[in-house]
XYZ file of C-alpha atoms in Angstrom:
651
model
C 52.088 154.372 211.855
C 49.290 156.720 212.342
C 46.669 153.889 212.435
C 49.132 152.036 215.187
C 49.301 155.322 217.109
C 45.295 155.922 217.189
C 44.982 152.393 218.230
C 47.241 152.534 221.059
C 45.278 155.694 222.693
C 41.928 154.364 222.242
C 42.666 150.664 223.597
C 44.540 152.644 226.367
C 41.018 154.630 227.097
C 39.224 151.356 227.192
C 41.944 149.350 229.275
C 41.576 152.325 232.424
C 37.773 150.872 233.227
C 38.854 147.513 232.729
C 41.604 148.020 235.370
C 39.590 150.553 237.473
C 36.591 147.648 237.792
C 39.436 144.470 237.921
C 38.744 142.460 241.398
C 42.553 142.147 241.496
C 43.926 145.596 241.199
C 40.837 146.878 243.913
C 42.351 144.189 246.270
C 45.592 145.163 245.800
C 45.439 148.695 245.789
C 42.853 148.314 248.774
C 40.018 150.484 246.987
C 36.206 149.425 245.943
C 35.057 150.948 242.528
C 32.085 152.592 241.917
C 28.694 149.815 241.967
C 26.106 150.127 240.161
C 23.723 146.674 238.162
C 25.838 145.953 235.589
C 29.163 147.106 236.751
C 30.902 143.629 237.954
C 30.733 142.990 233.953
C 32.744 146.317 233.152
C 36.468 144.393 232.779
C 34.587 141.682 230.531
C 33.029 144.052 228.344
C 35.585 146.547 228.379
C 38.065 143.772 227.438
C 36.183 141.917 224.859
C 36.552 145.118 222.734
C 39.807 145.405 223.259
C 40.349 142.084 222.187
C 38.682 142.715 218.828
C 39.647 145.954 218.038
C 43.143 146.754 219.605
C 43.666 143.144 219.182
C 42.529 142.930 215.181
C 46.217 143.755 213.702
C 47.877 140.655 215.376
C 45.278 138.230 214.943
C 44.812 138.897 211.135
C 48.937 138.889 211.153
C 48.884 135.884 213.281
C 45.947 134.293 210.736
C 48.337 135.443 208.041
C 51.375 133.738 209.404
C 50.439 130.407 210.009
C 48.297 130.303 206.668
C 52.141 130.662 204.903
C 53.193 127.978 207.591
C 55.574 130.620 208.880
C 54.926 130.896 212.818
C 56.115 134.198 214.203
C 55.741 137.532 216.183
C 52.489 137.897 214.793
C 51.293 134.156 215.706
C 52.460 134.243 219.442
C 50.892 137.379 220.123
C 47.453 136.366 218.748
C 48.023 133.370 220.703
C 48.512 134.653 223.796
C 45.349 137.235 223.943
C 43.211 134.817 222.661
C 43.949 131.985 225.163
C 43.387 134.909 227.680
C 39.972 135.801 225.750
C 38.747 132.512 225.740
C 39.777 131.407 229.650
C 37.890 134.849 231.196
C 35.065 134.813 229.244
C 34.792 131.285 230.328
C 35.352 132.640 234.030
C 33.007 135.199 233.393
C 29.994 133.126 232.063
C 30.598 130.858 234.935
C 31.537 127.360 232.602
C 34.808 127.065 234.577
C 36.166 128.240 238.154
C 39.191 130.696 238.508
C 40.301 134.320 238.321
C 39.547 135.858 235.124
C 42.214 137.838 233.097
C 40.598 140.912 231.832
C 42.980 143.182 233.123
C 46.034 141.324 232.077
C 44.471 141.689 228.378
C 43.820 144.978 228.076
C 47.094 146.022 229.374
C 48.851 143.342 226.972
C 47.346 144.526 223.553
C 47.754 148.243 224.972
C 51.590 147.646 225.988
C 51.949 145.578 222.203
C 50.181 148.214 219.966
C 52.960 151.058 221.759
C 55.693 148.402 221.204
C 54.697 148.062 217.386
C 54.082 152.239 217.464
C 57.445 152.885 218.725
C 58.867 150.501 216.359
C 57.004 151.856 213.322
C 58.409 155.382 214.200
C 62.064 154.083 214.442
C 61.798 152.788 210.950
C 60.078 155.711 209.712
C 62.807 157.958 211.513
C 65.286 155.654 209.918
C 63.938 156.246 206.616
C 63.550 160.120 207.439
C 66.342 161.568 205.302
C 65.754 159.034 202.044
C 62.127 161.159 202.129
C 63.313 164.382 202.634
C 65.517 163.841 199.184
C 62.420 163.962 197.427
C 62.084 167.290 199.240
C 65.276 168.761 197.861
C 63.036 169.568 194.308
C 61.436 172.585 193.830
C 58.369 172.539 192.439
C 58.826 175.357 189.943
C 61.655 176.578 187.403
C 62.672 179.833 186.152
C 62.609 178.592 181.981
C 64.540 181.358 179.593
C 63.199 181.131 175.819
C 64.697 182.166 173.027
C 64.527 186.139 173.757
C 65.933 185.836 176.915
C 62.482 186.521 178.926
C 62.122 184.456 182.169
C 59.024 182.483 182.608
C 58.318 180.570 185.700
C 57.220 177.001 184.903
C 56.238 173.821 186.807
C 59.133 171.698 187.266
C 57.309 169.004 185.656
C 57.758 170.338 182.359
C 61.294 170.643 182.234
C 62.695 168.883 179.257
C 66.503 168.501 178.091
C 67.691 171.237 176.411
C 65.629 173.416 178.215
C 67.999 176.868 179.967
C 66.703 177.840 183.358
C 67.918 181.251 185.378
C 69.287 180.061 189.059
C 68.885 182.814 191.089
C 70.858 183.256 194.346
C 69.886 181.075 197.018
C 66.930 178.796 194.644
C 67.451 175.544 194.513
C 68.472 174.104 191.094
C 65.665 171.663 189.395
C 66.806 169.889 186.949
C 70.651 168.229 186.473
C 72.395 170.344 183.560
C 75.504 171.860 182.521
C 76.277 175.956 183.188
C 76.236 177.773 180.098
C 76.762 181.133 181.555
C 77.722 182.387 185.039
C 79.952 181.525 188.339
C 78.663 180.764 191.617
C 79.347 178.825 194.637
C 76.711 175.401 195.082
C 75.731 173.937 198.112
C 75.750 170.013 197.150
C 76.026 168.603 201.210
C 72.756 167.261 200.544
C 73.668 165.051 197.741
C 77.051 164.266 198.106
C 78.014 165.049 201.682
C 81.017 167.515 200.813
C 80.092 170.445 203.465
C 82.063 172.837 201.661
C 80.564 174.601 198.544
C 81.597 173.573 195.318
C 82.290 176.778 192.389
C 80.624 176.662 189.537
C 81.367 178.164 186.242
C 80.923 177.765 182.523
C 81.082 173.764 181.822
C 80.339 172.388 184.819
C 78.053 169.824 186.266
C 74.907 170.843 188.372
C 73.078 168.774 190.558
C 69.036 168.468 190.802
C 68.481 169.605 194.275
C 71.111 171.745 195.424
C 71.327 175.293 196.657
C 72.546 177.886 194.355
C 74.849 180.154 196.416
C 75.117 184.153 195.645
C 75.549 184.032 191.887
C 73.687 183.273 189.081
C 73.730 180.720 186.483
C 72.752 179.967 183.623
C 71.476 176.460 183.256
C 70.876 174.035 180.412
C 69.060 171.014 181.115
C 70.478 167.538 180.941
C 68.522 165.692 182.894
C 64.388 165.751 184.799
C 62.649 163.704 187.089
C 63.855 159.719 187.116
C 67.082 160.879 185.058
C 68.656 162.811 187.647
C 71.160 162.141 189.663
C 69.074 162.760 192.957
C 65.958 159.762 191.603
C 69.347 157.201 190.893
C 70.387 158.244 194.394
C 66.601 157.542 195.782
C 66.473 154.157 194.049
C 70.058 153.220 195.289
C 69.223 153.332 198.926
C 65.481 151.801 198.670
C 66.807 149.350 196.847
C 69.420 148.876 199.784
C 66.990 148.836 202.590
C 64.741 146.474 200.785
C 67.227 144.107 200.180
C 68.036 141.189 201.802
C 71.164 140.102 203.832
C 72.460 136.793 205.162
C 72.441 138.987 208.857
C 68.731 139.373 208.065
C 68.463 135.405 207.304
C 70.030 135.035 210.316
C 67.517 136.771 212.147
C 64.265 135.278 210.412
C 65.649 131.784 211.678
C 66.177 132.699 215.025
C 62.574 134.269 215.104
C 61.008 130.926 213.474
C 63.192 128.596 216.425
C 62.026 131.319 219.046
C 58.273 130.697 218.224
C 58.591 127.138 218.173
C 60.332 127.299 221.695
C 58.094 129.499 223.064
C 54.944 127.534 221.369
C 56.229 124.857 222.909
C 57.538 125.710 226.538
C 53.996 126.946 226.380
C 52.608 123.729 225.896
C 54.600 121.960 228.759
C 53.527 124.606 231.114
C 49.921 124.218 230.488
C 50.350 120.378 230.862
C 53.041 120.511 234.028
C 51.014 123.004 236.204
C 48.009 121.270 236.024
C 49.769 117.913 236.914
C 51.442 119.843 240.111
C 47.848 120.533 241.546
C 48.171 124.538 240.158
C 44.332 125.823 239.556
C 43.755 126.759 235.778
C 43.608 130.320 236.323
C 47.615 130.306 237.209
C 48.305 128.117 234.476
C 46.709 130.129 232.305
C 48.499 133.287 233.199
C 51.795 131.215 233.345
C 50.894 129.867 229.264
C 50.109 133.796 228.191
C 52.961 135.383 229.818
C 55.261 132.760 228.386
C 53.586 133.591 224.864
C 53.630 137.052 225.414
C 57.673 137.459 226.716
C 58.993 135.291 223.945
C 57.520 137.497 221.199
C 60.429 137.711 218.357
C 58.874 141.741 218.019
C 62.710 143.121 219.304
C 63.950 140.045 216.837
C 62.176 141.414 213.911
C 63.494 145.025 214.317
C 67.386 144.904 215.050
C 68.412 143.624 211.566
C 65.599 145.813 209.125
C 66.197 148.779 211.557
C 69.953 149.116 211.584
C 69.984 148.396 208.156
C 67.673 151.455 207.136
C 69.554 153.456 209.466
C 73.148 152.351 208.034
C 72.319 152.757 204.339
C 70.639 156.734 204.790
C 73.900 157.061 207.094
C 75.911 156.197 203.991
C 73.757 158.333 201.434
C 73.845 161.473 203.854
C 78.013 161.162 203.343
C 77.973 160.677 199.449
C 77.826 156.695 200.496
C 75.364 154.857 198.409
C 75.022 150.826 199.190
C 73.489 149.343 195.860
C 73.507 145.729 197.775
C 73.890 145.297 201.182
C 75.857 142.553 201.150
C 78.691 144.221 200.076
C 77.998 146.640 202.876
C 78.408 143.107 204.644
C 81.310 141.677 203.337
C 83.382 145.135 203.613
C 83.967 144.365 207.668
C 86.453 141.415 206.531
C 88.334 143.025 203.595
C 91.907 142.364 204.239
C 93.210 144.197 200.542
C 91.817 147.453 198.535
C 93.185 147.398 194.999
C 92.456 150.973 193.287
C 92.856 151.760 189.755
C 94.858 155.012 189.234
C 93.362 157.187 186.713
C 90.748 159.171 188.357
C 90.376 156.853 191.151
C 93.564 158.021 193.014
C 94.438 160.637 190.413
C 92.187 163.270 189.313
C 92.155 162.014 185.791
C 93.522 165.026 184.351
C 96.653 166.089 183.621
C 98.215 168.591 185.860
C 101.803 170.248 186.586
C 102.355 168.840 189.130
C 106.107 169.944 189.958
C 107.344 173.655 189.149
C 111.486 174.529 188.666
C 112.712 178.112 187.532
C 115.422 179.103 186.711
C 117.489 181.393 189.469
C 115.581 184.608 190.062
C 112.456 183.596 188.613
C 108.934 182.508 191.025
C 106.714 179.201 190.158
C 103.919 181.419 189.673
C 105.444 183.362 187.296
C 107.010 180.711 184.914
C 103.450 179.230 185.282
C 101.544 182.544 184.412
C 103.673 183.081 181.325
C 103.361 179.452 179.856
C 100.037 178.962 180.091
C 99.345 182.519 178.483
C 101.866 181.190 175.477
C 99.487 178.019 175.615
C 96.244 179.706 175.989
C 94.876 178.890 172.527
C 96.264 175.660 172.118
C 94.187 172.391 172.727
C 96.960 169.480 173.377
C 96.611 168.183 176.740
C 99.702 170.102 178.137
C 98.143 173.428 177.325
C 95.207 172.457 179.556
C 96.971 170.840 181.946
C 99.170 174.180 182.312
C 95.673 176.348 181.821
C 94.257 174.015 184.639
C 96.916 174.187 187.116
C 97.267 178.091 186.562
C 93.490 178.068 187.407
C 93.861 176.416 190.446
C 96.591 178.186 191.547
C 94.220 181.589 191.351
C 96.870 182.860 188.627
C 95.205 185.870 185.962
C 96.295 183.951 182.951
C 97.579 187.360 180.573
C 96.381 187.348 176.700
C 98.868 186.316 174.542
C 99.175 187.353 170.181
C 101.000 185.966 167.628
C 100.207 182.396 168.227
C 102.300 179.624 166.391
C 102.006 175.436 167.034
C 104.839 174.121 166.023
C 104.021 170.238 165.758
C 106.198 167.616 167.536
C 107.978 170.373 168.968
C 105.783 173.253 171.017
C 104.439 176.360 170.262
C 105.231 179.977 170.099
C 103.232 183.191 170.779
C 103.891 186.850 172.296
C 103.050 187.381 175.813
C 103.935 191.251 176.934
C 105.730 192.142 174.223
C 108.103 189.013 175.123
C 108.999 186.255 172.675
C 108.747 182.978 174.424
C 108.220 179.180 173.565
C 106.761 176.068 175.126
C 107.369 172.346 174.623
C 109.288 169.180 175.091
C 112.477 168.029 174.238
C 112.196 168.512 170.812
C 112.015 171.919 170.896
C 115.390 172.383 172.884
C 116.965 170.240 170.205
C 114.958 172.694 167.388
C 116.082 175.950 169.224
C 119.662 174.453 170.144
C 119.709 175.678 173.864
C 120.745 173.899 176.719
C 118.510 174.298 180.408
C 120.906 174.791 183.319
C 121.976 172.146 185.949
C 119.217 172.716 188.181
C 116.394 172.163 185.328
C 118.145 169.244 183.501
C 118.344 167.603 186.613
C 114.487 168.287 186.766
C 113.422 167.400 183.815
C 115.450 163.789 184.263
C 113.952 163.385 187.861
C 110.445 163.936 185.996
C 111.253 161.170 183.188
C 112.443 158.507 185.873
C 108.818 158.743 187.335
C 106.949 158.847 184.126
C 106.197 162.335 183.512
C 106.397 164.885 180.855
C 108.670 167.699 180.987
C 107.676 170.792 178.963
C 109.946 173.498 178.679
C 109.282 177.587 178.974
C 112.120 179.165 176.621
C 112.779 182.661 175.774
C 115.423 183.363 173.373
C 118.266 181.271 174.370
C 117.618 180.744 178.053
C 115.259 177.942 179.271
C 113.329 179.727 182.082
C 111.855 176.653 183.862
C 110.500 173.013 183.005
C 107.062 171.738 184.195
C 106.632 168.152 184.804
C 103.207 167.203 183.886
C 101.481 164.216 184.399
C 98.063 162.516 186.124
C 97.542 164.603 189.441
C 97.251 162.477 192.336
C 94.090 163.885 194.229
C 95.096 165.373 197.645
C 92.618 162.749 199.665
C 94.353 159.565 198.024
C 97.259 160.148 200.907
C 94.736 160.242 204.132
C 92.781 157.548 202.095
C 95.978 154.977 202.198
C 96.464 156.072 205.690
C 93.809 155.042 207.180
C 93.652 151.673 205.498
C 96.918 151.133 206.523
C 96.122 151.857 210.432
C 93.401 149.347 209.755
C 95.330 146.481 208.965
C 94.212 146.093 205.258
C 97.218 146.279 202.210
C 96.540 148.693 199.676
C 97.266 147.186 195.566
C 96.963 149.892 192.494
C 96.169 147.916 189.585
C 96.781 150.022 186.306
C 97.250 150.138 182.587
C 99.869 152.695 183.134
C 103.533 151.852 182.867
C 105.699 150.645 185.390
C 107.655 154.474 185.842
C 104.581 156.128 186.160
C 102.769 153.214 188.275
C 105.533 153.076 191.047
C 106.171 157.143 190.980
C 102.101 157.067 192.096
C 102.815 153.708 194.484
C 106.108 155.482 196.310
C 103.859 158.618 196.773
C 101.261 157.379 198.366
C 102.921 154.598 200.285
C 100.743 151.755 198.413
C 102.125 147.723 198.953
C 101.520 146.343 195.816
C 101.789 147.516 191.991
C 100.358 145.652 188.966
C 101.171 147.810 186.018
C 100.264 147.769 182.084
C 97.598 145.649 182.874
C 95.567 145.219 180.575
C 91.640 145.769 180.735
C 90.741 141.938 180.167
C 93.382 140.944 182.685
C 92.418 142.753 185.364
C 89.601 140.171 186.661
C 92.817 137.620 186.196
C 94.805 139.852 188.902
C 91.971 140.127 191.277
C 91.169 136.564 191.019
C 94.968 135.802 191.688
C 94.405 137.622 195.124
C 91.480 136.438 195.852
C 93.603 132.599 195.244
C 95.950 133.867 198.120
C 93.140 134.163 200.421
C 92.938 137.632 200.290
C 89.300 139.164 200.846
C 89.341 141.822 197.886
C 87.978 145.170 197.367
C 87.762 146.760 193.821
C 87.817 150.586 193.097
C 87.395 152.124 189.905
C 85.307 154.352 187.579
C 85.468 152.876 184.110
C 83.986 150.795 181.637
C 87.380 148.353 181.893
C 86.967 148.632 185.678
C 83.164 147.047 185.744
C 84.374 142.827 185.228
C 86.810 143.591 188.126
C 84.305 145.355 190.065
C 81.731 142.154 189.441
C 84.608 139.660 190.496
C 85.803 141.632 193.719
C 84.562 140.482 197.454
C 82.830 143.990 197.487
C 82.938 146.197 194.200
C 83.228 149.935 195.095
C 82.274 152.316 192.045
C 83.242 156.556 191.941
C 80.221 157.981 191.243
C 81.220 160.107 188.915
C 82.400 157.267 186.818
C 80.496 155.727 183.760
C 77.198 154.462 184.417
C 78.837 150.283 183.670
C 80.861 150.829 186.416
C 78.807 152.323 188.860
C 75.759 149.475 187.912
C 78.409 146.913 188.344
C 79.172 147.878 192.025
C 78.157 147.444 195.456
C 79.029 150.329 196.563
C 79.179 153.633 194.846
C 81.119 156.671 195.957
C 78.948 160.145 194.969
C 81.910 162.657 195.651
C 84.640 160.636 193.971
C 86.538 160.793 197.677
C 88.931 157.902 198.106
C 88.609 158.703 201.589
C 84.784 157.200 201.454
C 86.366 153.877 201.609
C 87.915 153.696 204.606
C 84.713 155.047 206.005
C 82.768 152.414 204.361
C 84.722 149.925 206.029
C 84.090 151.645 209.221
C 80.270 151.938 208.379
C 80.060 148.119 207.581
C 81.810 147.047 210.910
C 79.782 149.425 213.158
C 76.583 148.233 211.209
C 77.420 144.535 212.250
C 78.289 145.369 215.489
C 74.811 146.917 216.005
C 73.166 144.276 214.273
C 75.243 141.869 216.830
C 74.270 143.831 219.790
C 70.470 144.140 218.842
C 70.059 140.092 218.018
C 71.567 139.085 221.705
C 69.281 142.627 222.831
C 66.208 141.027 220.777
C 66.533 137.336 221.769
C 69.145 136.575 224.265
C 66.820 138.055 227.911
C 64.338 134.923 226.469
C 67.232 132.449 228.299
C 66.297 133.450 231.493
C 62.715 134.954 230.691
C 61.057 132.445 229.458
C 61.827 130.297 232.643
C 60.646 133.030 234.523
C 57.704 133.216 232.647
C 56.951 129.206 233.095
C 57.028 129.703 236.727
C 60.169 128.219 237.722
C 60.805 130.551 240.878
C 57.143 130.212 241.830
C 58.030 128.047 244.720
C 59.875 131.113 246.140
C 57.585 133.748 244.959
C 58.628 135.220 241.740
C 56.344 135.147 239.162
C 56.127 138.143 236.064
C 52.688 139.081 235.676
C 51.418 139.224 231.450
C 51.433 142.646 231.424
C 55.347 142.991 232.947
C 56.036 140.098 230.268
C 54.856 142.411 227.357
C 56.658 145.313 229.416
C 59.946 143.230 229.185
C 59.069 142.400 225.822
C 58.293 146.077 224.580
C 61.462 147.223 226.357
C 64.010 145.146 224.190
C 62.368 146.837 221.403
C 62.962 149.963 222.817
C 66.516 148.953 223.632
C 66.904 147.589 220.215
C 65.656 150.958 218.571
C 67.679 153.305 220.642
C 70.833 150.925 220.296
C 70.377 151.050 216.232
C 70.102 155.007 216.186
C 73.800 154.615 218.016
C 75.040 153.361 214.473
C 74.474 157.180 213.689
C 77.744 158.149 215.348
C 79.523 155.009 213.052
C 80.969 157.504 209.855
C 83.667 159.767 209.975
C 83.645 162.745 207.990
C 86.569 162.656 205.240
């Protein structure tokens, strides 16, 4: 770009003598320039170095083109200045009569070096927030050995295993796990979620995020090409470097548009001639036909709105792996999700409270999970979890007891009180009231677990606990729906549990206890009715379906199978993101629509123009205002791409 842009000022230094001295601009501007021996030779020499030097990119590109037989931007261009070389220095040494085109020249390879300037810095503007990932990383980490003493250490030597001190507001280095601490982290950067995410013992940390007012504790998982920041840097190059049948598309219509133009070229040097026209007009005619029909526009709107599409998506947790899923998302018509933590949170949860008369949720909930505190089946953590969540001060409890197959026991305030399932109703020979049986039977019919809170002989409330369904999964099936496409959740879950998720979220179609080898079988049987199919899911079973859909989607927090095996993978685990990629992938082809009639379709009535047609009446475009048009639809083009940037809406 740099080279371009120092180009561009120098040629444009050397093209003001060349049009200062030019016979034509003094007689139309009415002026006489400066004479002195020498000076009638200004615009020749003047405009022979422009030729070679300003002119040296597209004649080695043009060389380079036709040497791979594949005519193009590159080829015209070279074309065009040299013809215009070659006529006015013939003028010029006096081997053939006519008005030499010095002037037109200059001001050509100054207008085409902006042109390729301009577009250079669109791509590289494009490609602005894939660099300034790489900025995210700082370049030095606070390492704690064995003592405890802080040492500050090039991020370059991080290893796994290594524990680093996050101070407030520092940037974390490395991927790892907290071992000690709670804090807020800034992740917008990597995943697009704008809100902070808390961290606390356990959790996941992200190489290049902001550490918010707390300190951590961090051990080290992952450095340099292992992180989760380099996977997200290779996802999107690989994206912008990859090649889509929109892209084809365009390559063809830039080959056909050099042979036109190569051609119309041809039959205006040979027609002119024939109509009594003196060479010096056919000349200019043959350059500014060369010049206008320049695929340069043609060769930008697909790589630019492509670049621009795929950082869109990785600024909002988006990442296209292939673009031609990207492609093929604009004519999905069905979106089959797995459940489990796809459209669930893949955790179990309570997710429905009922006490007893006189007693709060939050209270039922604070005792059990205190009686359940040191127990490790899955409905003490999912009663831990939801007390968590639910910003309850889970109280200490003594005297624990499991009882297996039916609950446990422990002391929680001086208070007796048991926890478990039906079996421990039948063990402590109490019967719940109306309001809970009728509870705990409402939580069977839709395939969840009720667990019981007992103390003495009164059951103070039952819990039904099963597979949260994330809060986004309802705005995600919404917005499908009010575009037109059905909605499928495809699980190895039973039936009860399968339809309680499907009524919930108002999904169309359920296939459940599938099982993992069948589920390529059930997208396949969509795909048989036509249907153009979307896959989402985040696990190992997941990946053949994923590889068999129209357009494989992958939750980025899933295994590493699933996410290879899609096209596109979701970084925040959002359901939401794809509704939004189906929005991104129509708004990208619109643009790349807009930019290929932008690019190519002015050369219907340009190029005529540029022959000569309306000569008769007086209308003819001079080379220069050909590579003006020319330039401008690049312009258009870029500005019209950087539109796309309006495309995604935030979840």
């Amino acid at each position: 770009m740099a080279s371009f842009r120092d180009k561009f000022w120098f040629t444009l230094l050397l093209t003001i003598p060349t049009l200062i001295w030019s016979g034509m601009i003094q007689h139309w501007f009415d002026y006489t320039a400066p004479q002195f021996p020498g000076s009638a030779y200004i615009p020749a020499v003047f405009g022979t170095i422009v030729y070679f030097y300003g002119g040296w990119p597209f004649l080695r590109g043009g060389y380079h083109e036709l040497r791979n037989r594949l005519p193009g931007m590159m080829t015209l261009i070279s074309l065009a200045i040299t013809v215009a070389f070659l006529y006015s220095a013939l003028v010029t040494l006096g081997v053939v009569e006519g008005l030499d085109l010095w002037w037109e020249l200059a001001t050509l390879v100054a207008i085409m070096l902006l042109g390729h300037w301009i577009e250079m810095r669109s791509i590289n503007q494009a490609q602005g927030a894939l660099k300034e990932l790489a900025k995210l990383l700082p370049d030095m980490a606070v390492r704690l050995d064995e003592a405890g003493t802080a040492k500050e250490v090039p991020v370059a030597e991080l290893k796994r295993g290594d524990l680093l001190l996050i101070r407030p507001g520092a940037s974390i280095p490395a991927d790892g796990v907290v071992k000690e601490g709670t804090s807020a982290v800034n992740e917008a950067m990597i995943t697009g979620e704008s809100k902070p995410m808390d961290k606390s013992t356990g959790d996941r940390v992200i190489a290049g995020t902001v550490n918010g007012q707390g300190s951590l504790r961090v051990e080290v998982t992952g450095t340099g090409d292992e992180t989760a920041l380099a996977g997200i840097m290779r996802l999107v190059e690989q994206a912008q470097t990859s090649r889509s049948r929109a892209q084809a598309l365009a390559d063809r219509a830039a080959f056909y548009l050099t042979i036109i133009a190569i051609v119309s070229a041809a039959v205006t040097a040979i027609v002119w001639p024939l109509l009594g026209r003196p060479w010096s007009f056919t000349i200019e005619r043959v350059v500014t036909v060369l010049v206008i029909a320049c695929p340069h526009a043609l060769g930008l709107a697909i790589p630019l709105v492509t670049a621009i599409s795929t950082t869109i998506g990785a600024r909002n947790g988006l990442l296209v792996r292939d673009r031609r899923g990207l492609e093929e998302a604009r004519l999905l018509n069905t979106v089959v999700f797995d459940k489990t933590g796809t459209l669930t949170l893949g955790s179990h949860r309570v997710v429905k409270t009922t006490a007893a008369d006189g007693l709060t949720n939050d209270e039922v909930l604070r005792v059990a999970a205190s009686v359940q505190r040191d127990a490790e089946h899955p409905i003490a953590q999912a009663l831990m979890t939801s007390a968590k969540e639910h910003g309850i001060d889970v109280p200490m409890s003594q005297d624990f007891e499991s009882m297996p197959g039916r609950g446990v026991r422990a002391v929680v305030e001086e208070r007796s009180l048991h926890v478990g399932g039906p079996g421990l109703l039948r063990m402590l020979a109490v019967e719940p009231p109306e309001t809970l049986r009728r509870a705990a039977e409402s939580a069977a019919a839709d395939g969840q677990s009720a667990t019981y809170l007992v103390e003495g002989d009164r059951v103070l409330a039952v819990f039904a606990i099963a597979d949260a369904i994330r809060p986004e999964s309802f705005d995600a099936v919404k917005r499908l729906h009010d575009e037109g496409l059905e909605v499928v959740l495809l699980t190895g879950d039973s039936t009860a549990v399968a339809n309680a998720v499907a009524k919930e979220l108002n999904i169309d179609t359920v296939f459940a206890e599938v099982l993992p080898e069948d589920k390529v079988a059930k997208i396949e049987e969509l795909q048989a009715q036509g249907k153009r199919v979307a896959m989402v899911g985040d696990g190992v079973n997941d990946a053949p379906a994923l590889l068999t859909s129209d357009v494989g989607i992958a939750i980025g927090t899933g295994t590493d199978v699933a996410v290879e095996a899609g096209d596109v993978v979701l970084v925040r685990s959002d359901p939401r993101d794809v509704p939004a990629i189906i929005e991104l992938s129509k708004a990208t082809y619109r643009k790349m629509i807009q930019n290929l009639w932008w690019a190519a379709g002015y050369n219907i009535v340009a190029i005529p123009l540029a022959a000569g047609v309306l000569a008769a009446w007086g209308i003819l475009l001079q080379p220069a205002l050909g590579a003006v048009l020319m330039s401008l639809s690049t312009v258009v083009v870029a500005i019209n791409a950087q539109l796309l940037r309006r495309a995604v809406r935030s979840p």
